[in-house]
Coordinates of C-alpha atoms in Angstrom, one line a residue:
Chain A
M1 CA -3.6 -3.2 61.8
S2 CA -5.9 -5.9 60.1
Q3 CA -4.6 -7.4 56.6
P4 CA -6.8 -6.7 53.5
D5 CA -9.0 -9.6 52.7
F6 CA -7.9 -11.3 49.2
S7 CA -9.6 -14.6 49.9
H8 CA -11.6 -16.7 47.3
D9 CA -15.1 -15.6 46.8
G10 CA -16.9 -18.9 46.2
I11 CA -19.8 -17.8 43.8
R12 CA -17.4 -15.5 41.8
T13 CA -15.2 -18.6 41.1
A14 CA -18.0 -20.9 40.3
R15 CA -19.6 -18.5 37.7
G16 CA -16.1 -18.1 35.9
T17 CA -16.0 -22.0 35.7
A18 CA -18.9 -22.6 34.6
F19 CA -18.5 -19.8 31.8
R20 CA -15.3 -21.3 30.7
Y21 CA -17.2 -24.8 30.1
L22 CA -19.9 -23.1 28.3
F23 CA -17.5 -21.4 26.3
M24 CA -15.9 -24.3 25.4
L25 CA -18.8 -26.7 24.8
C26 CA -19.6 -24.0 22.1
A27 CA -16.5 -24.3 20.3
L28 CA -16.7 -28.1 20.4
L29 CA -19.9 -28.3 19.0
S30 CA -18.7 -26.8 15.7
I31 CA -15.8 -29.0 16.1
L32 CA -17.5 -32.3 16.4
T33 CA -20.3 -31.2 13.9
T34 CA -17.4 -30.9 11.4
V35 CA -15.7 -34.6 12.7
A36 CA -18.9 -36.1 12.7
I37 CA -19.5 -34.8 9.0
V38 CA -16.2 -35.9 7.7
A39 CA -16.5 -39.6 9.5
T40 CA -19.8 -40.1 7.7
L41 CA -18.5 -38.7 4.6
L42 CA -15.4 -41.4 5.2
I43 CA -17.7 -44.6 6.4
D44 CA -20.1 -44.3 3.3
A45 CA -17.3 -43.5 1.1
I46 CA -15.2 -46.9 2.3
D47 CA -18.3 -48.4 1.9
F48 CA -18.9 -47.8 -1.9
F49 CA -14.8 -48.0 -2.5
A50 CA -16.0 -52.0 -1.6
T51 CA -18.2 -52.3 -4.6
V52 CA -16.2 -50.1 -6.6
S53 CA -12.3 -50.0 -6.8
P54 CA -10.7 -46.4 -5.7
V55 CA -8.5 -46.7 -9.0
E56 CA -11.8 -46.8 -11.1
F57 CA -13.6 -44.5 -9.4
L58 CA -10.9 -42.4 -9.9
T59 CA -9.3 -43.2 -13.6
G60 CA -13.2 -44.1 -15.2
T61 CA -14.0 -41.6 -17.9
R62 CA -17.4 -42.6 -17.4
W63 CA -19.9 -41.2 -15.1
S64 CA -23.4 -43.5 -15.2
P65 CA -24.8 -44.2 -11.6
T66 CA -27.9 -45.2 -12.6
N67 CA -28.4 -46.1 -16.4
D68 CA -27.3 -49.3 -17.7
P69 CA -24.1 -50.1 -18.1
V70 CA -23.2 -48.5 -14.7
A71 CA -20.1 -46.7 -14.3
F72 CA -18.6 -45.3 -12.0
G73 CA -15.5 -42.4 -13.3
V74 CA -15.4 -39.7 -11.4
L75 CA -13.4 -37.4 -13.9
P76 CA -16.1 -36.3 -16.1
L77 CA -17.4 -34.6 -12.9
I78 CA -14.0 -33.1 -12.3
S79 CA -13.7 -32.0 -15.7
G80 CA -17.2 -30.5 -15.4
T81 CA -16.0 -28.8 -11.9
L82 CA -12.9 -27.5 -13.8
I83 CA -14.4 -25.7 -16.3
I84 CA -16.9 -23.6 -13.8
T85 CA -14.0 -23.1 -12.0
L86 CA -11.8 -22.1 -15.2
G87 CA -14.6 -19.7 -16.3
S88 CA -15.6 -18.2 -13.3
A89 CA -11.6 -17.5 -12.5
L90 CA -11.7 -15.6 -15.9
V91 CA -14.5 -13.2 -14.9
A92 CA -13.6 -12.8 -11.4
L93 CA -9.9 -12.8 -11.0
P94 CA -9.5 -9.9 -13.0
I95 CA -12.9 -8.0 -12.2
G96 CA -12.2 -8.8 -8.6
L97 CA -8.9 -7.7 -8.5
L98 CA -9.1 -4.1 -10.5
T99 CA -12.3 -3.6 -8.4
A100 CA -9.8 -3.6 -5.2
I101 CA -7.6 -1.5 -6.9
Y102 CA -10.2 0.6 -8.0
L103 CA -11.5 0.5 -4.1
S104 CA -8.4 0.8 -2.5
E105 CA -6.5 3.3 -4.8
Y106 CA -8.5 5.5 -6.4
A107 CA -12.0 6.1 -5.2
S108 CA -12.6 8.9 -2.7
E109 CA -13.3 8.0 0.7
R110 CA -17.2 8.8 0.0
R111 CA -17.4 6.8 -3.1
R112 CA -15.8 4.0 -1.5
A113 CA -18.1 4.5 1.5
Y114 CA -21.2 3.5 -0.3
L115 CA -19.7 1.2 -3.4
K116 CA -17.9 -1.4 -0.8
P117 CA -20.9 -2.3 0.8
A118 CA -22.9 -2.4 -2.6
L119 CA -20.4 -4.7 -3.3
E120 CA -21.0 -7.0 -0.6
V121 CA -25.2 -7.1 -1.3
L122 CA -23.7 -9.2 -4.4
A123 CA -22.6 -11.8 -1.6
G124 CA -25.9 -11.9 -0.3
V125 CA -28.1 -12.6 -3.2
P126 CA -28.6 -16.2 -2.7
T127 CA -27.3 -18.2 -5.2
V128 CA -30.3 -20.3 -6.8
V129 CA -31.1 -16.4 -7.5
Y130 CA -27.8 -16.3 -9.7
G131 CA -28.9 -19.7 -10.8
Y132 CA -32.3 -18.4 -12.4
F133 CA -30.7 -15.7 -13.7
A134 CA -28.1 -17.6 -15.9
L135 CA -30.8 -19.9 -16.8
V136 CA -33.3 -17.4 -17.6
Y137 CA -31.6 -14.2 -19.0
V138 CA -28.1 -15.0 -19.4
T139 CA -28.2 -17.9 -21.7
P140 CA -31.0 -16.4 -24.0
A141 CA -29.0 -13.2 -24.2
L142 CA -25.7 -15.2 -25.3
D143 CA -27.9 -17.2 -27.6
T144 CA -28.1 -14.6 -29.6
I145 CA -24.5 -14.2 -30.4
L146 CA -23.2 -17.9 -29.7
P147 CA -24.7 -21.6 -30.4
L148 CA -25.4 -22.1 -27.0
S149 CA -27.4 -25.4 -25.7
T150 CA -29.8 -24.5 -23.1
F151 CA -27.9 -25.6 -20.6
N152 CA -24.6 -24.6 -20.8
A153 CA -21.2 -24.1 -19.1
L154 CA -20.8 -20.8 -20.0
S155 CA -23.8 -18.9 -18.4
A156 CA -23.3 -21.2 -15.4
S157 CA -19.6 -20.3 -15.3
I158 CA -19.9 -16.4 -15.7
M159 CA -22.3 -16.6 -12.8
V160 CA -20.4 -18.2 -10.6
G161 CA -17.9 -15.5 -11.4
I162 CA -20.0 -12.7 -10.9
M163 CA -20.9 -14.6 -7.6
I164 CA -17.5 -14.8 -6.4
I165 CA -16.2 -11.2 -7.6
P166 CA -16.7 -9.8 -3.8
M167 CA -14.8 -12.3 -2.6
V168 CA -11.7 -11.7 -4.4
S169 CA -12.7 -7.6 -4.4
S170 CA -13.3 -7.7 -0.7
I171 CA -10.1 -9.6 0.8
S172 CA -8.1 -7.9 -1.9
E173 CA -9.0 -4.5 -1.0
D174 CA -8.3 -5.2 2.7
A175 CA -4.9 -6.5 1.9
M176 CA -4.3 -3.6 -0.3
S177 CA -5.5 -0.8 2.6
A178 CA -3.4 -3.0 4.9
V179 CA 0.0 -1.7 3.2
P180 CA 1.3 1.0 4.9
D181 CA 0.7 4.6 3.5
S182 CA 4.6 5.4 3.9
L183 CA 5.1 3.3 0.9
R184 CA 2.7 5.2 -0.9
Q185 CA 4.3 8.3 0.1
A186 CA 7.8 6.7 -0.8
S187 CA 6.5 6.1 -4.3
Y188 CA 4.7 9.4 -4.9
G189 CA 7.5 11.2 -3.8
L190 CA 10.0 10.0 -6.4
G191 CA 7.4 11.3 -8.9
A192 CA 5.0 7.9 -9.5
T193 CA 1.9 8.1 -10.9
K194 CA -1.0 6.7 -9.1
F195 CA -1.0 3.7 -11.6
T196 CA 2.9 3.2 -11.1
V197 CA 2.2 3.6 -6.9
S198 CA -0.7 1.1 -7.7
T199 CA 0.9 -2.0 -9.9
S200 CA 4.5 -1.1 -8.5
V201 CA 4.0 -1.1 -4.8
V202 CA 0.6 -1.5 -3.1
V203 CA -0.4 -4.8 -5.8
P204 CA 3.0 -6.4 -4.9
A205 CA 3.1 -5.5 -1.2
A206 CA -0.4 -7.1 -0.9
L207 CA 0.3 -10.0 -2.8
S208 CA -0.4 -12.6 0.0
G209 CA -3.6 -11.5 0.4
I210 CA -4.9 -11.1 -3.3
I211 CA -3.5 -14.8 -3.8
S212 CA -5.2 -16.1 -0.8
S213 CA -8.2 -14.3 -1.9
F214 CA -8.2 -16.0 -5.3
I215 CA -7.7 -19.5 -3.5
L216 CA -10.6 -18.8 -1.4
A217 CA -12.7 -17.7 -4.5
L218 CA -12.0 -20.4 -6.7
S219 CA -12.5 -23.1 -3.8
R220 CA -15.8 -21.4 -3.3
A221 CA -16.6 -21.6 -6.9
I222 CA -15.8 -25.0 -6.9
G223 CA -18.2 -26.0 -4.3
E224 CA -21.0 -23.7 -5.8
T225 CA -24.0 -25.9 -6.5
M226 CA -27.5 -24.2 -6.8
I227 CA -26.0 -22.4 -10.2
V228 CA -24.1 -25.2 -11.8
A229 CA -27.3 -27.4 -10.9
I230 CA -29.7 -25.0 -12.4
A231 CA -27.9 -23.5 -15.7
A232 CA -25.1 -26.2 -16.5
G233 CA -27.3 -28.8 -17.1
Q234 CA -26.9 -32.6 -15.8
T235 CA -24.7 -34.3 -18.6
P236 CA -21.4 -35.7 -16.9
R237 CA -18.9 -35.8 -19.5
M238 CA -15.3 -35.5 -20.5
V239 CA -14.6 -32.5 -21.3
D240 CA -12.0 -31.9 -23.9
L241 CA -9.5 -28.9 -22.5
T242 CA -8.1 -28.2 -26.2
D243 CA -11.5 -26.8 -27.4
P244 CA -12.7 -24.3 -25.6
A245 CA -16.0 -23.8 -27.9
G246 CA -17.2 -27.3 -26.8
M247 CA -16.1 -26.5 -23.5
F248 CA -18.5 -24.1 -22.7
L249 CA -21.0 -24.1 -25.0
D250 CA -22.7 -27.5 -23.8
S251 CA -24.1 -28.6 -21.1
I252 CA -21.8 -30.5 -18.5
Q253 CA -22.1 -31.7 -14.9
P254 CA -19.6 -30.9 -12.1
M255 CA -19.4 -33.0 -9.1
T256 CA -21.5 -30.8 -7.2
S257 CA -24.6 -31.4 -9.4
A258 CA -24.0 -34.9 -9.7
M259 CA -24.5 -35.1 -5.9
V260 CA -27.4 -33.0 -5.9
Q261 CA -29.1 -35.6 -9.1
I262 CA -28.3 -38.5 -6.8
G263 CA -29.4 -37.2 -3.9
T264 CA -33.1 -35.7 -5.2
G265 CA -33.2 -38.4 -7.7
D266 CA -35.3 -41.6 -7.1
I267 CA -32.7 -44.1 -6.3
V268 CA -34.0 -46.4 -4.0
G269 CA -32.2 -48.5 -1.2
Q270 CA -28.4 -48.3 -0.3
G271 CA -26.9 -49.1 -3.6
A272 CA -23.7 -48.4 -5.2
A273 CA -25.3 -45.6 -6.7
Y274 CA -26.7 -43.6 -3.3
K275 CA -23.3 -44.6 -2.0
S276 CA -21.3 -42.7 -4.9
L277 CA -22.7 -39.4 -3.3
F278 CA -20.4 -40.1 -0.5
A279 CA -17.2 -40.9 -2.7
V280 CA -18.1 -37.8 -5.1
G281 CA -18.6 -35.5 -1.8
L282 CA -15.2 -36.6 -0.4
T283 CA -13.6 -36.0 -3.4
L284 CA -14.7 -32.4 -3.5
F285 CA -14.0 -32.3 0.6
V286 CA -10.0 -33.2 0.0
I287 CA -10.0 -30.6 -3.1
T288 CA -11.4 -27.6 -1.4
F289 CA -9.6 -28.4 1.7
V290 CA -6.4 -29.0 0.2
M291 CA -7.2 -25.4 -1.5
N292 CA -8.0 -23.4 1.5
L293 CA -5.0 -25.2 3.1
V294 CA -2.4 -23.8 0.0
S295 CA -4.7 -20.4 0.6
E296 CA -3.3 -20.4 4.6
L297 CA 0.0 -21.4 3.7
V298 CA 0.3 -18.7 1.0
A299 CA -1.0 -16.1 3.4
S300 CA 1.3 -17.1 6.1
R301 CA 4.1 -17.6 4.1
Y302 CA 4.7 -14.0 2.7
R303 CA 2.9 -12.2 5.5
E304 CA 6.4 -11.1 6.9
V305 CA 8.0 -9.6 3.5
Y306 CA 6.3 -6.0 4.7
R307 CA 5.5 -5.0 8.2
Chain B
M1 CA 32.5 34.4 14.1
T2 CA 31.3 37.2 12.9
N3 CA 27.8 38.0 13.0
R4 CA 26.8 39.7 10.0
Q5 CA 23.8 41.9 10.5
M6 CA 20.5 41.5 8.4
T7 CA 17.4 43.2 8.6
S8 CA 14.8 41.1 8.3
S9 CA 10.8 40.9 9.2
E10 CA 8.1 38.0 9.4
T11 CA 8.0 38.1 5.6
E12 CA 10.2 39.3 3.8
Q13 CA 14.0 39.8 3.4
T14 CA 15.6 42.8 2.8
D15 CA 19.5 42.6 1.2
D16 CA 22.4 44.1 2.4
Q17 CA 24.1 43.0 -0.8
Q18 CA 27.6 42.9 1.2
P19 CA 30.4 41.2 -1.2
N20 CA 31.3 37.4 -0.8
P21 CA 31.6 36.6 2.9
T22 CA 35.0 37.0 4.3
P23 CA 36.3 33.5 4.6
G24 CA 35.4 31.8 7.7
T25 CA 36.7 28.9 10.1
D26 CA 33.1 28.0 10.5
S27 CA 30.9 26.7 7.7
L28 CA 28.0 28.3 8.9
A29 CA 29.5 32.0 8.5
D30 CA 31.2 30.7 5.4
R31 CA 27.9 29.7 2.9
G32 CA 25.1 32.1 2.3
T33 CA 24.6 34.7 4.3
D34 CA 23.3 36.9 1.4
I35 CA 20.2 36.7 0.2
G36 CA 18.6 38.7 -2.1
V37 CA 17.6 37.2 -5.4
E38 CA 16.8 40.2 -7.0
T39 CA 20.2 41.9 -6.9
S40 CA 22.2 39.1 -7.1
S41 CA 24.5 38.2 -10.3
R42 CA 22.5 35.0 -11.8
D43 CA 25.6 34.4 -13.8
D44 CA 28.2 34.8 -11.5
P45 CA 28.9 30.9 -10.3
A46 CA 30.5 32.4 -7.1
T47 CA 26.9 33.5 -6.0
V48 CA 25.1 30.5 -7.0
A49 CA 24.3 29.6 -3.5
D50 CA 22.8 33.0 -2.8
R51 CA 20.3 32.1 -5.6
T52 CA 16.5 31.6 -4.4
I53 CA 15.4 28.1 -5.5
I54 CA 12.0 28.0 -4.0
E55 CA 9.9 30.9 -3.0
S56 CA 6.3 31.1 -1.4
R57 CA 4.1 34.4 -1.7
D58 CA 1.3 34.6 0.9
L59 CA 0.8 30.9 1.1
D60 CA -2.4 29.4 3.1
V61 CA -3.2 26.0 3.5
Y62 CA -6.3 24.4 4.9
Y63 CA -7.3 21.2 5.8
G64 CA -11.2 21.2 5.7
D65 CA -11.6 24.3 7.6
D66 CA -8.6 24.3 9.6
Q67 CA -5.9 26.5 8.6
A68 CA -2.6 24.9 8.8
L69 CA -0.5 27.7 6.9
N70 CA -1.2 31.1 7.7
G71 CA 0.2 33.5 4.6
I72 CA 3.8 32.0 4.5
S73 CA 6.0 34.0 2.3
M74 CA 9.8 33.3 2.3
E75 CA 13.0 32.6 0.0
I76 CA 14.7 29.6 -0.2
P77 CA 18.2 29.7 -1.2
E78 CA 20.1 27.1 -3.8
Q79 CA 22.5 24.6 -2.3
Q80 CA 22.0 25.4 1.2
V81 CA 20.5 23.7 4.1
T82 CA 17.0 25.5 5.0
A83 CA 15.8 24.0 8.7
L84 CA 12.0 24.5 9.3
I85 CA 11.6 24.2 13.3
G86 CA 8.9 25.2 15.8
P87 CA 6.3 23.3 18.1
S88 CA 4.5 20.7 16.9
G89 CA 1.1 21.2 14.9
C90 CA 3.0 24.8 13.8
G91 CA 2.7 24.2 10.4
K92 CA 6.1 23.4 9.1
S93 CA 6.0 19.9 7.8
T94 CA 2.8 20.9 5.9
F95 CA 4.8 23.9 4.3
L96 CA 7.5 21.3 3.8
R97 CA 4.6 19.1 1.7
S98 CA 3.4 21.9 -0.1
I99 CA 6.6 22.5 -2.0
N100 CA 6.3 19.2 -3.6
R101 CA 2.8 19.1 -3.8
M102 CA 2.0 15.9 -1.4
N103 CA -0.6 17.8 0.0
D104 CA -2.8 17.0 -3.0
L105 CA -2.9 13.6 -1.6
I106 CA -4.7 14.3 1.2
D107 CA -8.5 15.1 0.1
I108 CA -9.5 17.8 2.1
A109 CA -6.3 19.9 1.9
R110 CA -6.9 23.3 0.0
V111 CA -3.9 25.8 -1.0
D112 CA -4.2 29.3 -1.9
G113 CA -1.8 31.4 -2.4
E114 CA 1.8 31.1 -4.9
L115 CA 5.1 29.0 -4.7
F116 CA 7.6 29.4 -7.0
F117 CA 10.0 26.7 -8.1
R118 CA 12.7 28.4 -10.1
E119 CA 10.4 31.2 -10.7
K120 CA 7.2 28.9 -12.1
N121 CA 4.2 28.6 -9.7
V122 CA 3.9 25.3 -9.2
Y123 CA 0.6 25.5 -8.2
D124 CA -0.6 27.3 -12.0
D125 CA -3.0 24.8 -13.6
D126 CA -0.5 23.3 -15.9
V127 CA 1.7 21.9 -13.5
D128 CA 1.6 18.4 -12.9
P129 CA 2.6 17.2 -9.3
V130 CA 4.4 13.9 -10.7
A131 CA 6.9 16.0 -13.2
L132 CA 7.3 18.4 -10.1
R133 CA 8.0 15.5 -7.9
R134 CA 10.5 14.8 -10.3
R135 CA 12.6 17.2 -9.5
I136 CA 12.3 17.6 -5.7
G137 CA 13.4 14.3 -3.4
M138 CA 11.6 13.5 0.1
V139 CA 12.8 11.9 2.9
F140 CA 10.5 10.9 5.4
Q141 CA 10.3 10.6 9.2
S142 CA 10.3 7.3 9.7
P143 CA 12.1 5.3 7.2
N144 CA 10.3 3.8 4.5
P145 CA 12.4 1.6 2.0
F146 CA 10.0 -0.8 -0.1
P147 CA 9.6 -4.5 0.7
K148 CA 12.2 -5.0 -2.3
S149 CA 15.9 -5.4 -2.5
I150 CA 18.5 -2.8 -2.0
Y151 CA 19.1 -2.7 -5.2
D152 CA 15.7 -2.1 -6.5
N153 CA 14.8 0.6 -3.9
V154 CA 17.4 2.7 -4.9
A155 CA 16.7 1.9 -8.9
Y156 CA 13.1 2.8 -8.3
G157 CA 13.1 6.5 -8.8
L158 CA 15.0 5.7 -11.7
R159 CA 12.7 2.9 -13.6
V160 CA 9.9 5.0 -12.6
Q161 CA 11.4 8.3 -14.0
G162 CA 12.5 6.5 -17.1
Q163 CA 16.5 6.6 -15.9
D164 CA 16.8 3.3 -16.3
D165 CA 20.2 3.2 -18.6
N166 CA 23.3 2.5 -16.7
L167 CA 21.4 1.8 -13.8
D168 CA 24.1 -0.1 -11.7
E169 CA 26.8 2.8 -12.0
K170 CA 23.9 5.2 -10.8
V171 CA 22.8 3.2 -7.9
H172 CA 26.4 2.5 -6.9
T173 CA 26.6 6.1 -7.1
A174 CA 23.3 7.1 -4.8
L175 CA 24.6 4.3 -2.3
E176 CA 28.0 5.9 -1.9
R177 CA 26.5 9.5 -2.1
A178 CA 24.7 8.5 0.9
A179 CA 27.9 6.9 2.7
L180 CA 26.1 3.0 2.8
L181 CA 27.9 1.6 -0.1
D182 CA 30.5 0.3 1.9
E183 CA 27.9 -1.1 4.1
V184 CA 26.0 -3.0 1.7
E185 CA 28.1 -3.5 -1.2
D186 CA 28.0 -7.3 -0.9
Q187 CA 24.4 -7.4 -0.3
L188 CA 22.8 -5.7 -3.0
D189 CA 20.2 -8.3 -3.2
S190 CA 18.9 -8.5 0.5
S191 CA 15.6 -6.9 1.1
G192 CA 16.2 -3.2 2.4
L193 CA 14.1 -4.4 5.8
D194 CA 16.9 -6.3 6.6
L195 CA 19.2 -3.0 7.2
S196 CA 19.0 -1.4 10.6
G197 CA 17.0 1.6 10.8
G198 CA 20.3 4.2 10.5
Q199 CA 21.0 2.4 7.6
Q200 CA 17.3 2.1 6.5
Q201 CA 17.1 5.9 6.4
R202 CA 20.3 6.2 4.6
L203 CA 19.0 3.7 1.8
C204 CA 16.0 6.3 1.7
I205 CA 18.3 9.0 1.2
A206 CA 20.1 7.1 -1.5
R207 CA 17.0 6.2 -3.2
A208 CA 15.3 9.9 -3.0
I209 CA 18.9 11.3 -4.3
A210 CA 19.4 8.4 -7.4
P211 CA 17.4 10.5 -9.8
D212 CA 19.2 13.4 -9.2
P213 CA 16.9 16.3 -8.1
E214 CA 17.4 19.6 -7.4
V215 CA 15.9 19.8 -3.9
I216 CA 15.7 17.2 -1.3
L217 CA 13.4 17.7 1.4
M218 CA 13.5 16.4 4.8
D219 CA 10.6 15.6 7.3
E220 CA 12.3 14.9 10.8
P221 CA 14.7 12.3 9.0
A222 CA 16.4 11.9 12.4
S223 CA 13.8 11.6 14.7
A224 CA 13.3 7.9 14.5
L225 CA 17.2 7.1 15.1
D226 CA 19.6 6.8 18.1
P227 CA 22.2 9.7 18.5
V228 CA 24.8 7.6 16.3
A229 CA 22.8 7.0 13.5
T230 CA 21.3 10.6 14.0
S231 CA 24.9 12.0 13.4
K232 CA 25.6 10.1 10.4
I233 CA 22.7 11.7 8.7
E234 CA 23.3 14.9 9.7
D235 CA 26.9 14.4 8.5
L236 CA 25.5 13.0 5.4
I237 CA 23.2 16.5 5.2
E238 CA 26.0 18.9 5.3
D239 CA 27.7 17.0 2.4
L240 CA 24.5 16.9 0.4
A241 CA 24.2 20.5 0.5
E242 CA 27.3 21.0 -1.4
E243 CA 25.3 19.7 -4.3
Y244 CA 21.5 19.7 -3.3
T245 CA 19.2 22.0 -2.2
V246 CA 18.1 20.8 1.4
I247 CA 14.8 21.8 3.4
I248 CA 15.0 19.9 6.8
V249 CA 12.1 19.9 8.9
T250 CA 13.3 18.9 12.3
H251 CA 11.7 19.7 16.2
N252 CA 15.4 19.3 17.5
M253 CA 16.8 23.0 17.7
Q254 CA 20.4 21.8 18.5
Q255 CA 20.0 19.9 15.1
A256 CA 18.9 22.7 13.4
A257 CA 21.9 24.7 15.0
R258 CA 24.2 22.1 13.5
I259 CA 23.4 21.4 10.1
S260 CA 21.6 24.2 8.4
D261 CA 22.5 28.0 6.9
K262 CA 19.2 29.0 7.3
T263 CA 16.5 28.5 9.9
A264 CA 12.8 29.0 9.8
V265 CA 10.8 29.5 12.9
F266 CA 7.2 28.6 12.7
L267 CA 5.0 28.9 15.9
T268 CA 1.7 28.8 16.6
G269 CA -1.6 29.0 13.8
G270 CA 1.0 27.8 11.1
N271 CA 2.8 31.5 11.4
L272 CA 5.9 32.0 10.1
V273 CA 7.6 34.3 12.7
E274 CA 11.1 34.7 11.7
F275 CA 13.8 33.4 8.9
D276 CA 17.1 34.2 8.8
D277 CA 20.9 32.9 9.1
T278 CA 20.9 30.3 11.3
T279 CA 23.8 31.8 13.5
K280 CA 21.2 34.8 13.7
I281 CA 18.5 33.4 15.0
F282 CA 20.1 31.1 17.3
E283 CA 22.4 33.9 18.6
N284 CA 20.2 37.3 18.4
P285 CA 16.4 36.6 17.2
E286 CA 14.6 39.9 16.5
S287 CA 11.5 38.3 18.0
D288 CA 11.2 37.5 21.5
R289 CA 8.7 35.1 21.0
V290 CA 11.9 33.2 18.8
E291 CA 14.1 33.7 21.4
D292 CA 11.9 32.2 24.0
Y293 CA 11.2 29.0 22.2
I294 CA 14.9 29.3 21.4
T295 CA 16.0 29.1 25.1
G296 CA 13.2 26.5 26.1
K297 CA 10.7 29.2 27.7
F298 CA 7.9 28.0 25.3
G299 CA 6.9 25.5 23.3

């Protein structure tokens, strides 16, 4: 009796190896790109810090890269970013969370089936459209009741907020839908109303997902460029956090739109003004990177609370 | 053990109105052999166990186009253990869930007919299922404690129902009644999920009885547990029946025989085939199909 033949098939083995390297190459490509971008940022930023000290950059309260006397204090830009983030958070976090609760707990199957995709369309609108919408419709409309500047933080942050609502609602809704139905049943069985079930069982059990949706949405708001470049103005100023009216009603400049201004402006050569682009970019990168890290941490820290 | 002769049919019970059963050694024979709510004296505390607390009349339940229950009429006595048995898909869990209107939570479920809780039709328009569920506790198939502390799990129903005075005392009492207090007394602040499966199910029972409901519905409460934990739950159920009306769905016939006073047998198509004293069902059922099911020839 002859033994069955289990020997290697040369072609099959070679094909397997080829695919393995192809897939690895694709994975490496995106990693390498990221590494290259960070490296470029770092090299040019270090170059910049040779002329302007990091202390001066991080603590200076005046940003004027081109007009004399030049100054490279990043704090006004950070405060501008902070305002946009704060304003958009005020819009997006409550609306997004309540939307998620509605979709997950209140909406019927049928209603959810068309509401959820409709919301996600919001995320697909190009941000330049949001920007012009803020400038052309939101600002004039708000101007009838508030003493607004043409370019202002208010309409820009409202628009950024609307843009990130789907991120909050979609990720939060996923987290709430993942809460086991047996917990809802237990709560209903004890005579809880739908509102109590939502607030005392579903939201706490989905908290890690909800918090990470908040952080991801905010880091998206921090990095948002087009809307603020179009509608928020280009006035780098230290925002007084104790003065809400001044904060929102007038023109500001966050980090991203400062970078746009430098990148698209008529700056020539490799001077400090040009190099500052990379220093601001690096700052922005560090901030969003840390936030994404925190989001990951929160999600994994609380993941095991319910199974 | 004497078997008391009862006439019964699928849908109604007639009452032969014997006086109180002779005291027996067996708790099954001891408790509630008489039913017949119409003729028993409602004012005599001795006959409280013979009162009907839940009565269904011609109850149909549909899930979309599928009929899950077909004309169920039965009278469930107060402060006894009533077991609902039958093969998978026979409608026993559906019937259980129609008592506290948990079926309302399923979009496609529809109910016809009447179900009375203390002579009030719970499907009347003026009935708020939230209020109904506060008088009927429920324990589910697999333990489902909230991801909260043991204390907060038991206190949950009390808080929801606004009974939050003397919370500590009520939580302790409920844990004690659920035979769990000794095991968890020093770890009330730790998560309910840290307990073993059997302990979790007793925690869920404590949670259900804490607000002091009148009826406790149990949907195969021991099916996810090992034999030791199961026997603890069974002992507990017999103790609970001294104060509460317990209605238990089980796929385990021995369990029904061990712990229940009355047994309802549901067979295919959502039909109630026989409802009688447990001893009668298991020793001398009227219906041949029930006998086949009980003896394992079918199902």
